[in-house]
Amino acid sequence: MSHDLNRGFSTRAIHEGRGFAGSTGAVMPPVYLTSTFASGNADGFDYTRSGNPNFRLLEETVASLEGTAFSVCFSSGMAAITAVVSTLKTGDLVLAEENVYGCTYRLFDKVFSKFGVRVEYCDLSEPANWARITEARPALVWIESPTNPLLKLIDIGGVSRVAAEAGSAVVADNTFASPFLQRPAELGATLSLSSATKYLNGHSDCLGGTVSTNDPAWREKLLFAQKALGLNPSPFDAWLITRGVRTLPLRMERHCSNALEIAAWLESLPVVKSVRYPFLPSHPQHDLARKQMRGGSGIVTAEFDFSAERCIEFCRSLRLFTLAESLGGVESLVCHPATMTHASVPRAVRLAVGLGDGIVRFSVGTENCADLKNDILQAAEKNFSF
Ligand SMILES: Cc1ncc(COP(=O)(O)O)c(C=O)c1O
């Protein structure tokens, strides 16, 4: 695939891969709802599990936005993660950031461990711990930046340099940033992985995943996993994500400005113990955020000095933020990670990485910001004593 990188990001988000119109003049691509293709067709399609025009369009668009030569799409973020890990063999080691997404942890712990894939966790936001990469020479170094839900940042360029010297591939889960704000492959990561369910799609109406890379050998391995494990999305979901991507730059700008305003305002509320947001000066890695991200994204994590039950009640009292799993849609959501996204992580492990019961994660949408702040205020006044 070759992309016209002279064009700006917003132009590529809308125009990349548009060879679908044929003689029809259609401005939007059709959904190719077909399980199979006539043998010998000029575009080389055979069966939708191993490729479909809607996948190709999505893959070309995402590769262009990630600044990579290739991208491969999957049915969910977890399917994308499964595809990457399925390339390992018994005895291989994954050195993972200790605050990975709960279901990534569960996949390593409950599924791939049965096949002898070893996973070791450490705090990769701390450069002193990168020595472990050099020492252990893992098959994969697994990072997420910002992490879910603590919004820790990993220096993607720094980790990638050390990993390259050790001969290890780096997988960067870019879900929380999206390629509009951060492009891991340009910083040196081997693979940039996204749950397309979140910002790429942006409308909370389907699931998907992508893995982008410059390495043709990795592309082959990922395409093999897509077809051999049946990890392909549906053509309609690929279409929905491609449609969502067209407004990614607009949405991300609004997510960033709303989230920054809410994060700064939350810091001034006496009832809030601490606030994490990469573009707040109080974030311990604020300089790194400014270096590797174009904006802080739409997630704000706040810690309250109250019990899990009280925090859940607070979340339930919100009217514009729906208490729900997921993030990255235009509508605001709120989540209590200890009992939701990270419930599969044992309590002791959770607490050790700083994920306490008082932590609430806001996925700030693109609504009117004053309305969102008023909503948080009314729920806080109802549930927390000021
Ligand atoms: C950082 C991160 N990676 C991966 C996933 C998994 O994505 P999906 O839910 O699309 O399978 C999620 C889901 O929340 C996530 O937050």
Coordinates of C-alpha atoms and ligand atoms in Angstrom, one line a residue:
M1 CA 0.0 0.0 0.0
S2 CA 1.3 3.5 -0.6
H3 CA -0.3 6.5 1.0
D4 CA -0.1 10.1 0.0
L5 CA 1.5 11.4 3.2
N6 CA 1.8 14.9 1.6
R7 CA -1.9 15.2 2.4
G8 CA -2.9 16.2 5.9
F9 CA -4.3 13.8 8.4
S10 CA -7.9 15.0 8.1
T11 CA -7.8 14.7 4.3
R12 CA -6.4 11.2 4.5
A13 CA -9.1 10.2 7.1
I14 CA -11.7 11.0 4.5
H15 CA -10.1 10.2 1.1
E16 CA -7.7 7.3 1.7
G17 CA -8.4 4.1 -0.3
R18 CA -11.3 5.5 -2.3
G19 CA -11.1 3.2 -5.4
F20 CA -14.5 1.7 -4.7
A21 CA -16.8 3.9 -6.8
G22 CA -16.2 2.2 -10.1
S23 CA -18.6 3.8 -12.7
T24 CA -21.3 4.5 -10.1
G25 CA -20.1 7.8 -8.7
A26 CA -21.0 6.7 -5.2
V27 CA -19.5 9.0 -2.6
M28 CA -19.7 6.4 0.2
P29 CA -18.5 2.8 -0.3
P30 CA -21.0 0.0 -0.4
V31 CA -21.1 -2.7 2.3
Y32 CA -19.8 -5.9 0.6
L33 CA -22.1 -8.3 2.4
T34 CA -20.8 -11.4 0.8
S35 CA -19.2 -14.4 2.4
T36 CA -17.4 -15.5 -0.8
F37 CA -16.1 -14.3 -4.1
A38 CA -16.0 -15.8 -7.6
S39 CA -12.7 -17.5 -8.1
G40 CA -10.0 -15.7 -10.1
N41 CA -11.4 -12.1 -9.6
A42 CA -8.9 -9.4 -10.4
D43 CA -8.7 -8.0 -6.8
G44 CA -7.7 -11.4 -5.4
F45 CA -10.6 -11.9 -2.9
D46 CA -11.7 -15.4 -2.1
Y47 CA -13.6 -15.7 1.2
T48 CA -14.5 -13.0 3.6
R49 CA -12.7 -14.6 6.6
S50 CA -9.4 -13.9 4.7
G51 CA -10.3 -10.5 3.2
N52 CA -13.2 -8.3 2.0
P53 CA -13.2 -4.9 0.2
N54 CA -14.5 -3.2 3.4
F55 CA -11.6 -4.6 5.3
R56 CA -9.2 -3.4 2.7
L57 CA -10.6 0.1 2.7
L58 CA -10.4 0.2 6.5
E59 CA -6.9 -1.2 6.5
E60 CA -5.6 1.3 4.0
T61 CA -7.2 4.2 5.9
V62 CA -5.9 3.2 9.3
A63 CA -2.4 2.4 7.9
S64 CA -2.3 5.8 6.3
L65 CA -3.3 7.5 9.6
E66 CA -0.9 5.4 11.7
G67 CA 1.9 6.3 9.2
T68 CA 2.6 2.7 8.5
A69 CA 2.8 0.6 5.3
F70 CA 0.2 -1.9 6.5
S71 CA -2.7 -2.4 8.8
V72 CA -4.8 -5.6 9.4
C73 CA -8.3 -5.4 10.9
F74 CA -10.0 -7.7 13.4
S75 CA -13.4 -8.2 15.0
S76 CA -12.4 -6.5 18.3
G77 CA -9.5 -5.1 20.2
M78 CA -9.2 -8.4 22.0
A79 CA -9.2 -10.2 18.6
A80 CA -6.3 -8.0 17.5
I81 CA -4.4 -8.8 20.7
T82 CA -5.2 -12.5 20.2
A83 CA -3.8 -12.3 16.7
V84 CA -0.5 -10.8 17.9
V85 CA 0.0 -13.2 20.8
S86 CA -1.0 -16.2 18.6
T87 CA 2.2 -15.7 16.7
L88 CA 4.2 -16.8 19.8
K89 CA 5.3 -20.3 20.7
T90 CA 5.6 -22.2 23.9
G91 CA 8.3 -20.8 26.2
D92 CA 8.3 -17.3 24.6
L93 CA 8.3 -14.4 27.0
V94 CA 6.1 -11.3 26.9
L95 CA 7.4 -8.5 29.1
A96 CA 4.3 -6.4 29.8
E97 CA 3.6 -3.1 31.4
E98 CA 2.0 -3.8 34.8
N99 CA -1.1 -1.6 34.2
V100 CA -2.3 -3.3 31.0
Y101 CA -6.1 -3.4 30.2
G102 CA -7.8 -6.0 32.4
C103 CA -8.9 -8.3 29.6
T104 CA -5.4 -8.2 28.1
Y105 CA -4.2 -9.4 31.5
R106 CA -6.9 -12.1 31.6
L107 CA -6.1 -13.3 28.1
F108 CA -2.4 -13.7 29.1
D109 CA -3.3 -15.3 32.4
K110 CA -6.2 -17.6 31.6
V111 CA -5.7 -18.5 28.0
F112 CA -2.1 -18.1 26.6
S113 CA -0.5 -19.3 29.8
K114 CA -2.1 -22.7 29.0
F115 CA 0.0 -22.8 25.9
G116 CA 3.2 -22.0 27.7
V117 CA 3.5 -18.3 26.8
R118 CA 5.2 -16.7 29.8
V119 CA 4.3 -13.1 30.8
E120 CA 6.3 -11.0 33.2
Y121 CA 5.0 -7.6 34.4
C122 CA 6.9 -4.5 35.3
D123 CA 6.5 -0.8 35.5
L124 CA 7.7 0.2 32.0
S125 CA 6.9 3.9 32.7
E126 CA 10.1 3.8 34.8
P127 CA 13.2 3.9 32.4
A128 CA 15.3 2.1 35.1
N129 CA 13.2 -1.0 34.5
W130 CA 14.0 -1.1 30.8
A131 CA 17.2 -3.0 31.8
R132 CA 14.9 -6.0 32.1
I133 CA 14.3 -5.9 28.4
T134 CA 18.0 -6.1 27.7
E135 CA 18.4 -8.9 30.3
A136 CA 15.4 -11.0 29.3
R137 CA 15.3 -10.4 25.6
P138 CA 11.5 -11.1 25.4
A139 CA 9.8 -12.1 22.2
L140 CA 7.4 -9.1 22.8
V141 CA 7.4 -6.0 24.9
W142 CA 3.8 -5.1 25.6
I143 CA 3.0 -1.5 26.3
E144 CA -0.1 0.7 26.5
S145 CA 0.1 4.4 26.6
P146 CA -1.8 6.1 28.1
T147 CA -2.7 3.1 30.3
N148 CA -6.2 2.1 31.1
P149 CA -7.4 3.5 33.6
L150 CA -4.4 5.1 35.4
L151 CA -3.2 7.1 32.4
K152 CA 0.4 6.3 33.0
L153 CA 2.5 7.0 30.0
I154 CA 5.3 4.9 28.6
D155 CA 8.1 6.5 26.6
I156 CA 7.4 4.6 23.3
G157 CA 10.5 5.9 21.6
G158 CA 12.7 5.0 24.6
V159 CA 11.3 1.5 25.1
S160 CA 11.5 0.8 21.3
R161 CA 15.2 1.8 21.1
V162 CA 16.1 -0.6 24.0
A163 CA 13.9 -3.4 22.6
A164 CA 15.4 -3.0 19.1
E165 CA 18.9 -3.6 20.6
A166 CA 17.6 -6.6 22.4
G167 CA 15.9 -8.0 19.3
S168 CA 12.5 -7.7 20.8
A169 CA 9.3 -6.6 19.0
V170 CA 7.3 -3.8 20.7
V171 CA 3.5 -3.8 20.7
A172 CA 2.0 -0.5 21.7
D173 CA -1.7 -0.4 22.5
N174 CA -2.7 3.0 21.1
T175 CA -6.4 2.7 21.9
F176 CA -6.5 5.6 24.4
A177 CA -4.7 8.1 22.2
S178 CA -5.8 7.2 18.6
P179 CA -3.5 7.9 15.7
F180 CA -4.6 11.5 15.6
L181 CA -2.8 12.1 18.9
Q182 CA 0.0 9.5 18.8
R183 CA 1.6 7.3 16.2
P184 CA 3.6 4.6 17.9
A185 CA 5.2 3.2 14.7
E186 CA 6.7 6.6 14.0
L187 CA 8.2 6.5 17.5
G188 CA 9.8 3.1 16.8
A189 CA 7.2 0.5 17.9
T190 CA 6.9 -2.6 15.8
L191 CA 3.2 -2.8 16.0
S192 CA 0.6 -0.2 16.9
L193 CA -2.6 -1.9 18.1
S194 CA -6.0 -0.3 18.6
S195 CA -9.4 -1.3 19.8
A196 CA -11.3 0.4 16.9
T197 CA -14.4 0.0 19.1
K198 CA -13.3 3.2 20.8
Y199 CA -12.0 6.5 19.2
L200 CA -11.5 5.1 15.6
N201 CA -15.2 4.2 15.4
G202 CA -16.3 6.9 17.8
H203 CA -20.0 6.1 17.9
S204 CA -20.3 3.1 20.2
D205 CA -22.1 1.1 17.5
C206 CA -19.7 -1.8 16.7
L207 CA -16.5 -3.6 17.8
G208 CA -13.3 -3.8 15.9
G209 CA -9.5 -3.9 16.2
T210 CA -6.5 -2.9 14.1
V211 CA -2.8 -3.7 14.1
S212 CA -0.5 -1.5 12.0
T213 CA 3.1 -2.1 11.1
N214 CA 5.8 -1.4 8.6
D215 CA 7.1 -4.9 8.7
P216 CA 5.9 -7.1 5.8
A217 CA 6.7 -10.3 7.8
W218 CA 4.4 -9.1 10.6
R219 CA 1.7 -8.2 8.1
E220 CA 1.8 -11.8 6.8
K221 CA 1.6 -13.2 10.4
L222 CA -1.4 -11.0 11.2
L223 CA -3.3 -11.8 8.0
F224 CA -2.6 -15.5 8.7
A225 CA -4.1 -15.1 12.2
Q226 CA -7.1 -13.2 10.8
K227 CA -8.0 -16.1 8.6
A228 CA -6.7 -19.1 10.5
L229 CA -8.3 -18.1 13.8
G230 CA -11.4 -16.5 12.3
L231 CA -10.7 -13.1 13.9
N232 CA -12.1 -11.1 11.0
P233 CA -14.7 -8.4 11.6
S234 CA -18.0 -8.3 9.7
P235 CA -18.0 -6.2 6.5
F236 CA -20.6 -3.9 8.0
D237 CA -18.6 -3.3 11.2
A238 CA -15.5 -2.5 9.0
W239 CA -17.8 -0.1 7.1
L240 CA -19.0 1.6 10.3
I241 CA -15.4 2.1 11.5
T242 CA -14.3 3.5 8.2
R243 CA -17.2 5.9 8.3
G244 CA -16.4 6.8 11.9
V245 CA -12.7 7.5 11.1
R246 CA -13.7 10.3 8.7
T247 CA -14.6 12.5 11.7
L248 CA -11.8 11.3 13.9
P249 CA -9.8 14.6 13.8
L250 CA -12.9 16.7 14.6
R251 CA -14.0 14.4 17.4
M252 CA -10.5 14.1 19.0
E253 CA -10.1 17.9 19.1
R254 CA -13.3 18.2 21.0
H255 CA -12.6 15.3 23.3
C256 CA -9.3 16.9 24.1
S257 CA -10.6 20.3 24.9
N258 CA -13.6 19.1 26.9
A259 CA -11.4 16.6 28.9
L260 CA -8.7 19.2 29.6
E261 CA -11.3 21.6 30.9
I262 CA -13.0 19.0 33.0
A263 CA -9.7 17.7 34.4
A264 CA -8.6 21.1 35.5
W265 CA -12.0 21.9 37.0
L266 CA -12.1 18.5 38.9
E267 CA -8.7 19.3 40.4
S268 CA -10.3 22.3 42.1
L269 CA -13.2 20.3 43.6
P270 CA -12.4 19.6 47.3
V271 CA -14.1 16.3 47.2
V272 CA -11.6 15.0 44.6
K273 CA -8.4 13.4 46.0
S274 CA -6.4 13.5 42.8
V275 CA -6.9 13.8 39.0
R276 CA -4.9 12.2 36.3
Y277 CA -4.9 13.7 32.8
P278 CA -1.7 13.7 30.6
F279 CA -2.0 17.3 29.6
L280 CA -2.5 18.7 33.1
P281 CA 0.8 20.1 34.5
S282 CA 0.2 18.0 37.6
H283 CA 0.6 14.7 35.6
P284 CA 3.9 13.2 36.7
Q285 CA 4.8 12.6 33.0
H286 CA 3.5 15.8 31.6
D287 CA 6.7 16.5 29.7
L288 CA 6.5 13.1 28.0
A289 CA 2.9 13.7 27.2
R290 CA 3.8 16.9 25.4
K291 CA 6.6 15.1 23.6
Q292 CA 4.8 12.1 22.3
M293 CA 1.1 13.1 22.1
R294 CA -0.6 15.9 20.3
G295 CA -3.3 16.2 23.0
G296 CA -4.4 14.5 26.2
S297 CA -7.3 12.6 24.7
G298 CA -10.7 12.2 26.2
I299 CA -10.2 10.1 29.4
V300 CA -10.0 11.7 32.8
T301 CA -9.3 9.5 35.8
A302 CA -10.2 10.9 39.3
E303 CA -9.7 9.4 42.7
F304 CA -12.3 10.0 45.4
D305 CA -11.8 9.3 49.1
F306 CA -14.9 7.2 49.3
S307 CA -15.8 3.5 49.2
A308 CA -16.5 1.5 46.0
E309 CA -20.2 1.5 46.8
R310 CA -20.4 5.3 47.2
C311 CA -18.4 5.9 44.0
I312 CA -20.7 3.6 42.1
E313 CA -23.7 5.5 43.5
F314 CA -22.0 8.8 42.3
C315 CA -21.6 7.2 38.8
R316 CA -25.3 6.2 38.8
S317 CA -26.4 9.7 39.7
L318 CA -24.8 11.2 36.6
R319 CA -27.3 12.0 33.9
L320 CA -25.2 12.8 30.9
F321 CA -22.4 10.3 31.7
T322 CA -23.8 6.7 31.3
L323 CA -22.3 4.2 33.7
A324 CA -21.0 1.7 31.2
E325 CA -18.0 -0.3 30.0
S326 CA -16.1 1.2 27.0
L327 CA -14.9 4.7 26.1
G328 CA -14.1 6.9 23.1
G329 CA -17.6 7.5 21.8
V330 CA -19.2 11.0 21.2
E331 CA -21.4 10.4 24.2
S332 CA -19.8 10.6 27.7
L333 CA -19.5 7.4 29.7
V334 CA -18.3 6.8 33.2
C335 CA -16.8 3.6 34.7
H336 CA -15.7 2.3 38.0
P337 CA -12.7 0.2 36.9
A338 CA -12.3 -1.8 40.1
T339 CA -15.7 -3.4 39.7
M340 CA -16.0 -3.2 35.9
T341 CA -13.1 -3.1 33.3
H342 CA -10.5 -4.4 35.8
A343 CA -12.7 -6.7 37.8
S344 CA -10.8 -9.7 36.3
V345 CA -7.5 -8.5 37.9
P346 CA -7.0 -9.9 41.4
R347 CA -7.6 -7.3 44.1
A348 CA -4.0 -7.5 45.4
V349 CA -2.6 -7.0 41.9
R350 CA -5.0 -4.1 41.4
L351 CA -4.1 -2.3 44.6
A352 CA -0.4 -2.9 44.0
V353 CA -0.5 -1.0 40.7
G354 CA -2.5 1.9 42.3
L355 CA -6.0 0.9 41.1
G356 CA -8.0 1.5 44.2
D357 CA -11.8 1.4 44.9
G358 CA -12.1 5.2 44.8
I359 CA -11.0 5.5 41.2
V360 CA -13.6 6.7 38.6
R361 CA -12.8 6.9 34.9
F362 CA -14.6 9.5 32.8
S363 CA -14.8 9.1 29.1
V364 CA -15.5 12.7 28.2
G365 CA -17.6 13.0 25.1
T366 CA -18.1 15.8 22.7
E367 CA -21.2 17.4 24.4
N368 CA -21.3 20.9 25.7
C369 CA -18.6 21.1 28.4
A370 CA -20.6 23.3 30.8
D371 CA -23.4 20.7 30.8
L372 CA -20.9 18.0 31.6
K373 CA -19.4 19.9 34.5
N374 CA -22.9 20.7 35.9
D375 CA -23.7 17.0 35.7
I376 CA -20.7 16.0 37.7
L377 CA -21.4 18.7 40.2
Q378 CA -25.0 17.6 40.9
A379 CA -23.9 14.0 41.3
A380 CA -21.1 14.9 43.6
E381 CA -23.3 17.1 45.7
K382 CA -25.8 14.3 46.0
N383 CA -23.4 11.6 47.0
F384 CA -20.3 13.1 48.6
S385 CA -20.2 15.4 51.6
F386 CA -18.3 18.6 50.8
Ligands
LIG1 C1 -6.6 -0.3 26.0 C2 -7.5 -1.3 25.5 N1 -7.1 -2.3 24.7 C3 -7.9 -3.2 24.2 C4 -9.2 -3.2 24.5 C5 -10.1 -4.3 23.9 O1 -10.9 -3.9 22.9 P1 -12.3 -4.5 22.5 O2 -13.3 -4.2 23.6 O3 -12.7 -3.8 21.2 O4 -12.1 -6.0 22.4 C6 -9.8 -2.2 25.3 C7 -11.2 -2.2 25.6 O5 -11.6 -1.5 26.5 C8 -8.9 -1.2 25.8 O6 -9.3 -0.3 26.7

